[in-house]
PDB file of C-alpha atoms in Angstrom:
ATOM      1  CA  UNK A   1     110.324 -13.963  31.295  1.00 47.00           C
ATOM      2  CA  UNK A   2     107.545 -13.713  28.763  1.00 52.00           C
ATOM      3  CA  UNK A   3     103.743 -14.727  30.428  1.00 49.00           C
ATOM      4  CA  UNK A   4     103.449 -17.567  27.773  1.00 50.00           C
ATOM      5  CA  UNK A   5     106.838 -19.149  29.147  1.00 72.00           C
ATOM      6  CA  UNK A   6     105.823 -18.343  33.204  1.00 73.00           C
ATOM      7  CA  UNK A   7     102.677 -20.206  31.843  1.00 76.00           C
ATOM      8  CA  UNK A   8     104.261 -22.864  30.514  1.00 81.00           C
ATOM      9  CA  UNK A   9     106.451 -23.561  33.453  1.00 80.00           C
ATOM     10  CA  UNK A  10     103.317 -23.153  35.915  1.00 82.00           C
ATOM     11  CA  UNK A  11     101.892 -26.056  33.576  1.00 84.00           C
ATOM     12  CA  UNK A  12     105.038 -28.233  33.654  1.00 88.00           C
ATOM     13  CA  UNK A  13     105.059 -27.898  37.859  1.00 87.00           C
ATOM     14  CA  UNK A  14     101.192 -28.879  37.816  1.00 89.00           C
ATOM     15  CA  UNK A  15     101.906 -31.924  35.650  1.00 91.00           C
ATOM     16  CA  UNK A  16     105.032 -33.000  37.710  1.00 92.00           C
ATOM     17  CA  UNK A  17     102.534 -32.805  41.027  1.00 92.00           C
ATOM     18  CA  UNK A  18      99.807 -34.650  39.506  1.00 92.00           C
ATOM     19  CA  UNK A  19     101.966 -37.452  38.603  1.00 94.00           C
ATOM     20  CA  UNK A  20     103.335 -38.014  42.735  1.00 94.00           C
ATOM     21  CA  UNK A  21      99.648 -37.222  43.240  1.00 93.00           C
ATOM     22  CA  UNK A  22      98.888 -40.183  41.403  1.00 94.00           C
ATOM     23  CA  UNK A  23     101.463 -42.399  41.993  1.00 95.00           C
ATOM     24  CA  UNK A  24     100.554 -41.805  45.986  1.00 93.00           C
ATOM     25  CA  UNK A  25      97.029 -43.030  45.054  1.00 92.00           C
ATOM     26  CA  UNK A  26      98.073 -46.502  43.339  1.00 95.00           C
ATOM     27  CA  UNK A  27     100.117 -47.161  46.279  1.00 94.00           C
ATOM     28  CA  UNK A  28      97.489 -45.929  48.846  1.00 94.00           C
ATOM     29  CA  UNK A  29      95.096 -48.315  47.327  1.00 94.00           C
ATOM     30  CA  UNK A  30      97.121 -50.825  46.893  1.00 95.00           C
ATOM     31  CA  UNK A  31      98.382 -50.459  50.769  1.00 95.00           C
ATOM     32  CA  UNK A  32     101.955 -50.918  49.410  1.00 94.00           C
ATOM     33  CA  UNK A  33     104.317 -49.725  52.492  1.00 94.00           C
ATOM     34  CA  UNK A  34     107.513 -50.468  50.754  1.00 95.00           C
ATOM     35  CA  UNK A  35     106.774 -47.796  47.899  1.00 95.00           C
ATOM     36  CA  UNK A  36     104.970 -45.158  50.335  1.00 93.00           C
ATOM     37  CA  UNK A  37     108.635 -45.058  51.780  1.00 93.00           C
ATOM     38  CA  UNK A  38     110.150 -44.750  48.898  1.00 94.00           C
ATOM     39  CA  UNK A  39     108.052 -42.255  47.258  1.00 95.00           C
ATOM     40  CA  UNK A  40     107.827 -40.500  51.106  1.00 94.00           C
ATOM     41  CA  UNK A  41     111.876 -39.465  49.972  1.00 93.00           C
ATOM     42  CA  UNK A  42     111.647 -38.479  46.966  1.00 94.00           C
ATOM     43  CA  UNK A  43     108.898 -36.031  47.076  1.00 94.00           C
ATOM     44  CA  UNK A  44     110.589 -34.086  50.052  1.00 92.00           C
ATOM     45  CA  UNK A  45     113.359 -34.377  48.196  1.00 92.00           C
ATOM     46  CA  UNK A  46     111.544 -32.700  44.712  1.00 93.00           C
ATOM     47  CA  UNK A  47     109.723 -29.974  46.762  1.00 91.00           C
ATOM     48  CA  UNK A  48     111.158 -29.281  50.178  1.00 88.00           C
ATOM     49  CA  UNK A  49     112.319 -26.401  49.000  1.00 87.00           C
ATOM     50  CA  UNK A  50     109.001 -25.008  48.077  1.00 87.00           C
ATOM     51  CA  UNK A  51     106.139 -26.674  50.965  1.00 85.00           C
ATOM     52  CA  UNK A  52     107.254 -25.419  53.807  1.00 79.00           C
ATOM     53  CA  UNK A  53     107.272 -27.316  56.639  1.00 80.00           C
ATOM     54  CA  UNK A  54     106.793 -30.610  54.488  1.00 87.00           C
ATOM     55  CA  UNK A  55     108.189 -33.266  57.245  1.00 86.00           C
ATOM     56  CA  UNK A  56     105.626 -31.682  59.659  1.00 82.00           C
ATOM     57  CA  UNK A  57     103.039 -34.474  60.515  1.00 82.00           C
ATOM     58  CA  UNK A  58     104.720 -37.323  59.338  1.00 86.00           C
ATOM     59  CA  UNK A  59     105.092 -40.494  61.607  1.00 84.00           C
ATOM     60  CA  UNK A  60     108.835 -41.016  59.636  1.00 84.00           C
ATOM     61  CA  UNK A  61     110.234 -37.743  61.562  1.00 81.00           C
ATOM     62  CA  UNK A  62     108.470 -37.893  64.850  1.00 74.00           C
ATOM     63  CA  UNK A  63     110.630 -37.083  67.490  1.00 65.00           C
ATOM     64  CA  UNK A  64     108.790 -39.339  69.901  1.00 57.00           C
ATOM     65  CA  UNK A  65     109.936 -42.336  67.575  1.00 61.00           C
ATOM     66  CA  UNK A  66     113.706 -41.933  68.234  1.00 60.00           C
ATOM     67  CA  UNK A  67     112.976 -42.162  72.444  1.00 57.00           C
ATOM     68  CA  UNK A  68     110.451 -45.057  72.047  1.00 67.00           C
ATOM     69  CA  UNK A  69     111.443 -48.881  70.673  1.00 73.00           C
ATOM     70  CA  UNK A  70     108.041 -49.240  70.323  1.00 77.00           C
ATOM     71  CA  UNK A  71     107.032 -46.639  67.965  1.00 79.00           C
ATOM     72  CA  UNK A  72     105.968 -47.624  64.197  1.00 86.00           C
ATOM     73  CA  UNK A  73     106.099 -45.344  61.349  1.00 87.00           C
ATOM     74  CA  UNK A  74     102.883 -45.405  59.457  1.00 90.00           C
ATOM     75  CA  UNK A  75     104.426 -44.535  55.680  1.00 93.00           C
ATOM     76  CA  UNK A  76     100.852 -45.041  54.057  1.00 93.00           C
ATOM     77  CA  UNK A  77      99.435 -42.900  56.174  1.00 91.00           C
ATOM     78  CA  UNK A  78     102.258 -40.353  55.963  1.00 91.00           C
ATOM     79  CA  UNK A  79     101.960 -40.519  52.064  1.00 93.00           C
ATOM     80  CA  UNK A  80      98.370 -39.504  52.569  1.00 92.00           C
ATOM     81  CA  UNK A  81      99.449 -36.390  54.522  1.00 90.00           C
ATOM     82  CA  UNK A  82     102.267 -36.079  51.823  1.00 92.00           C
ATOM     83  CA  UNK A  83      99.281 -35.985  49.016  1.00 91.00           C
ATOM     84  CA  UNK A  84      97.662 -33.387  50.650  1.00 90.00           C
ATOM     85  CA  UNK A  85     100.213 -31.179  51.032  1.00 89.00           C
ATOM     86  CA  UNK A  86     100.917 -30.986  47.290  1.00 91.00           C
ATOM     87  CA  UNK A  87      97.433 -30.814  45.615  1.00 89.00           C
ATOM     88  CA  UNK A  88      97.268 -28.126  48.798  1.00 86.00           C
ATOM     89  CA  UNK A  89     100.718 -26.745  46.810  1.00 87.00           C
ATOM     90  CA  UNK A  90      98.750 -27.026  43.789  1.00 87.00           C
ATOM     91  CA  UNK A  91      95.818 -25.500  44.385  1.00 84.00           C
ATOM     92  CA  UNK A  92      97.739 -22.202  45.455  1.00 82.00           C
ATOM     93  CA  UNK A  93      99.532 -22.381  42.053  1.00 81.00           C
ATOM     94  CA  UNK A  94      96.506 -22.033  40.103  1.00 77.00           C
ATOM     95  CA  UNK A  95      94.868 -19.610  42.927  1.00 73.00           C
ATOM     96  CA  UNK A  96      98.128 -17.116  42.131  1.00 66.00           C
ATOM     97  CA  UNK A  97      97.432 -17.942  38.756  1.00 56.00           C
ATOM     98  CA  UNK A  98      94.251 -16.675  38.416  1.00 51.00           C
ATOM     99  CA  UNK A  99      94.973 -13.498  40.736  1.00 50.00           C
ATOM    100  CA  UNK A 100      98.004 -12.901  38.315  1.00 52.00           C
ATOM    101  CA  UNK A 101      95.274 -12.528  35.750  1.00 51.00           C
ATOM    102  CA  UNK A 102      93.162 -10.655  37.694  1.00 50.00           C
ATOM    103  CA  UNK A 103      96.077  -8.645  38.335  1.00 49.00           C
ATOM    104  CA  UNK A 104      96.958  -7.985  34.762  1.00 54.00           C
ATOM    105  CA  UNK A 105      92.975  -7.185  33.923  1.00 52.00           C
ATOM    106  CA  UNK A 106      93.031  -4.432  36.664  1.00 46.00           C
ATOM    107  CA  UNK A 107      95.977  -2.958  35.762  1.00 55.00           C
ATOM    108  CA  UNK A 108      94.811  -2.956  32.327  1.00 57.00           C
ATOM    109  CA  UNK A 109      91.432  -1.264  32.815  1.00 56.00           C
ATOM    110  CA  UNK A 110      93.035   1.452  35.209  1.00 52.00           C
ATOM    111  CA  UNK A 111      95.696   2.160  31.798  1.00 57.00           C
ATOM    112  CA  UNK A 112      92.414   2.523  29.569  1.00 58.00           C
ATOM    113  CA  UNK A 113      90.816   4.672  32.030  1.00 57.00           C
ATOM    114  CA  UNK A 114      93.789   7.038  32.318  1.00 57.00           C
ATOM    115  CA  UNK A 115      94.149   7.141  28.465  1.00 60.00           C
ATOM    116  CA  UNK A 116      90.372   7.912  28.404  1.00 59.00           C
ATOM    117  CA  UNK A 117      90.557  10.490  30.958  1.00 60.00           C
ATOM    118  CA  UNK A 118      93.740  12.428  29.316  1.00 65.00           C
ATOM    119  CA  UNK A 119      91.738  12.081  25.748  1.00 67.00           C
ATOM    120  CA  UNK A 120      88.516  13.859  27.200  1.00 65.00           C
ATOM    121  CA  UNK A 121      90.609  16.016  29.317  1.00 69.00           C
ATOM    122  CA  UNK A 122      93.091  16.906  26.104  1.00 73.00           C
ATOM    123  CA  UNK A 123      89.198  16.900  23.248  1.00 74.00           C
ATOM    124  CA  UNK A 124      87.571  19.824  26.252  1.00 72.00           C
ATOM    125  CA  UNK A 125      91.018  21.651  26.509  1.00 73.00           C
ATOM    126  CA  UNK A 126      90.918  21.922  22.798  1.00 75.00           C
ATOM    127  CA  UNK A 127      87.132  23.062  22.612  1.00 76.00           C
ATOM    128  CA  UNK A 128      88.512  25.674  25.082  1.00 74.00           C
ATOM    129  CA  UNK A 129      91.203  27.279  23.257  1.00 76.00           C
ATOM    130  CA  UNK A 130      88.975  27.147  19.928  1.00 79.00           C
ATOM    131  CA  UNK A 131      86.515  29.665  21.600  1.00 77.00           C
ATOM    132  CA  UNK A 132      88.916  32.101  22.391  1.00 76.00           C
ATOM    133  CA  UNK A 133      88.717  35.089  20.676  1.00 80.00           C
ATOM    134  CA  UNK A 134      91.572  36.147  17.705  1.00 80.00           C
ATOM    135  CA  UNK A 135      92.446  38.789  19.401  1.00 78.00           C
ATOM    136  CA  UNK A 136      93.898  36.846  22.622  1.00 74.00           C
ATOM    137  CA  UNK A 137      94.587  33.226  20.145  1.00 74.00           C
ATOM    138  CA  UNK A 138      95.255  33.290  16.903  1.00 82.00           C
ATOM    139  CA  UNK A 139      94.323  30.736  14.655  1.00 87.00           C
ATOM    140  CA  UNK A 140      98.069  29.849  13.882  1.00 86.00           C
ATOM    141  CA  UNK A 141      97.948  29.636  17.619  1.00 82.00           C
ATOM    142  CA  UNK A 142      95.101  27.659  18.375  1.00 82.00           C
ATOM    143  CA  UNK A 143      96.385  24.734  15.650  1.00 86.00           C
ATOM    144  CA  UNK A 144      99.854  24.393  17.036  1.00 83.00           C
ATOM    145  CA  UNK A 145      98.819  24.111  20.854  1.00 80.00           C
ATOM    146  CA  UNK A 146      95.959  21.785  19.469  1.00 83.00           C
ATOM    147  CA  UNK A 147      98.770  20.045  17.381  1.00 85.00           C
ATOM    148  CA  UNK A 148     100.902  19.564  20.364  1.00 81.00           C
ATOM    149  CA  UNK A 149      98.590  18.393  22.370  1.00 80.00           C
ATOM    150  CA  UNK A 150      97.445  15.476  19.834  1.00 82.00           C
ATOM    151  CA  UNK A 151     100.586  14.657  19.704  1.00 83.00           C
ATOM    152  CA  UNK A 152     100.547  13.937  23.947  1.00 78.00           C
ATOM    153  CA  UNK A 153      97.452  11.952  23.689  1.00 75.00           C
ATOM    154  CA  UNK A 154      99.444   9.580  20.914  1.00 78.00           C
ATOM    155  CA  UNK A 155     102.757   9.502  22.957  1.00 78.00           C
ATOM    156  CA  UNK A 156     100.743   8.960  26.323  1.00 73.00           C
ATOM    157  CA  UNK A 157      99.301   5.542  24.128  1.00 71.00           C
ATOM    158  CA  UNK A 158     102.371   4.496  23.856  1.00 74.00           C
ATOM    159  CA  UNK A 159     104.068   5.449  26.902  1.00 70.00           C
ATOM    160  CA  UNK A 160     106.569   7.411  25.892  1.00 76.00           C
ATOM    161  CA  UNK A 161     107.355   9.202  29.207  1.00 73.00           C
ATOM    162  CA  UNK A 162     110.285  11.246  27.738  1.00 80.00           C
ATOM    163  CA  UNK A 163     108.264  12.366  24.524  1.00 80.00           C
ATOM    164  CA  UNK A 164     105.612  13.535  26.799  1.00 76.00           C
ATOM    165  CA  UNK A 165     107.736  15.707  29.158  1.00 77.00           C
ATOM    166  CA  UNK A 166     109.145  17.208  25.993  1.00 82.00           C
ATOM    167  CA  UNK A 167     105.994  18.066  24.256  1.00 79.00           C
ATOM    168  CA  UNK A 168     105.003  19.511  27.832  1.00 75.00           C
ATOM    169  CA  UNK A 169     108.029  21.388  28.336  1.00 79.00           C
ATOM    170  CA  UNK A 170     107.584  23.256  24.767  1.00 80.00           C
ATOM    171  CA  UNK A 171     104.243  24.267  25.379  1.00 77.00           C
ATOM    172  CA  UNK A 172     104.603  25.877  28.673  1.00 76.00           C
ATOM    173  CA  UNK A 173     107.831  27.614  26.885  1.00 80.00           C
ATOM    174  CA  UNK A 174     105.459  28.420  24.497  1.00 77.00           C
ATOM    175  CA  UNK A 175     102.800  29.722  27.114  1.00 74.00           C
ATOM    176  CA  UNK A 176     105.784  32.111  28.597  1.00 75.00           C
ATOM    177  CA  UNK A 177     104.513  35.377  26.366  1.00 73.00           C
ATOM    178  CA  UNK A 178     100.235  34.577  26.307  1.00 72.00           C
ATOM    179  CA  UNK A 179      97.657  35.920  27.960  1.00 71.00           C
ATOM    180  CA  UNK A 180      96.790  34.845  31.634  1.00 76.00           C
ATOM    181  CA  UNK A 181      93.407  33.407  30.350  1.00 72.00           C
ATOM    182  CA  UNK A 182      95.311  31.129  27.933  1.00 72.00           C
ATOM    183  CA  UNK A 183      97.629  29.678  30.525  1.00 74.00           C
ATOM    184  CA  UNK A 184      94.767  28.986  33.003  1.00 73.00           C
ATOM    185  CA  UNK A 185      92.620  27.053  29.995  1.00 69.00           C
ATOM    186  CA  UNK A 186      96.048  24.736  29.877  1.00 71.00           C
ATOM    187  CA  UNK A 187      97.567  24.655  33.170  1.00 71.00           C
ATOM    188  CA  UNK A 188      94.752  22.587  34.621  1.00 70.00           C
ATOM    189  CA  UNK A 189      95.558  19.970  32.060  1.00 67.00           C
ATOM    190  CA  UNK A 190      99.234  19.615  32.396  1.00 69.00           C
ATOM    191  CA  UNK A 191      98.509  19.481  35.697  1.00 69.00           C
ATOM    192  CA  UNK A 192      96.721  16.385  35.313  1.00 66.00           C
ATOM    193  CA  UNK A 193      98.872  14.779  32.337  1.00 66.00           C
ATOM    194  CA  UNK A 194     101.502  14.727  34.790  1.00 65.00           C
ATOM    195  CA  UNK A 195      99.741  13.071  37.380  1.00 64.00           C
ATOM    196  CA  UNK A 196      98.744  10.431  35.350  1.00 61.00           C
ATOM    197  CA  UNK A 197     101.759   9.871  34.220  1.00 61.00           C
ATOM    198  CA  UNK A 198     103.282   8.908  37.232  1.00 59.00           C
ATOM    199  CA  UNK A 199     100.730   6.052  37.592  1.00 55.00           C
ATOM    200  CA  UNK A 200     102.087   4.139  34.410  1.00 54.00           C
TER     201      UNK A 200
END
């Protein structure tokens, strides 16, 4: 489900509870018992499933009542209780609301971070291998590691786990017949490309 249609249905709940919310004020004020009863069922009916423990409280389903001839059910002041508990339900709606967003904005800046750590990481690895000497890099050399590892900094961008691995895999193939000071400038940094890969 797409986060404009969760949105949307979050919206569509909210406006469904502030209607009993409001409806539950007219007939508080107006001190109408007849309606408090009737509106008592039909909003455990709508969101028993979701308030837990939405009876709890209420005169209508106090055990005592069933023992005791006596005992009156106070429906307005039940229906008071019963508003509570859903601007209560509401209230938690928009409070996971707003930590779905803060959610979303962490996990966001924690993605830019690891793409800005693998692009310095990649830029120094590259200033690296340009200072070795020709007779341990070539140039030819030099542009096709720097090449490949470009091309990891644009697949990392777009998550492409698989093209990643592969561009990995053909450089340390590539590494198999170079110098030990060559595969100790670009070790480190695999390393770490791998690593932050497995936090995506």
């Amino acid at each position: 489900m797409s986060i404009m249609s969760e949105r949307k249905k979050k919206n569509m709940k909210i406006e469904l509870i502030d209607k009993y919310i409001k409806e539950s004020d007219e007939i508080i004020k107006g001190n109408i018992v007849v309606d408090a009863e009737n509106i008592q069922d039909e909003i455990i009916s709508v969101f028993s499933s979701e308030i837990s423990n939405i009876k709890e409280g209420l005169s209508n389903y106090n055990m005592y009542g069933i023992y005791n001839e006596n005992y009156k059910v106070d429906f307005i002041k039940d229906l008071k209780l019963l508003k509570a508990k859903l601007e209560n339900y509401k209230a938690n709606i928009c409070c996971n609301e707003d930590n779905d967003g803060n959610k979303n904005s962490i996990q966001n800046q924690v993605i830019t971070n690891i793409y800005n750590n693998i692009e310095v990481s990649i830029n120094t690895t590259i200033e690296q291998i340009k200072q070795f000497p020709e007779d341990i890099l070539k140039q030819e050399e030099k542009e096709f590691i720097e090449e490949k590892l470009s091309s990891i900094e644009r697949l990392m961008k777009n998550k492409d786990k698989s093209g990643v691995k592969s561009k990995l895999l053909s450089i340390i193939k590539y590494l198999g017949d170079k110098s030990i000071d060559v595969i100790i400038a670009l070790l480190p940094l695999m390393g770490s490309i791998v690593n932050q890969m497995a936090k995506f």
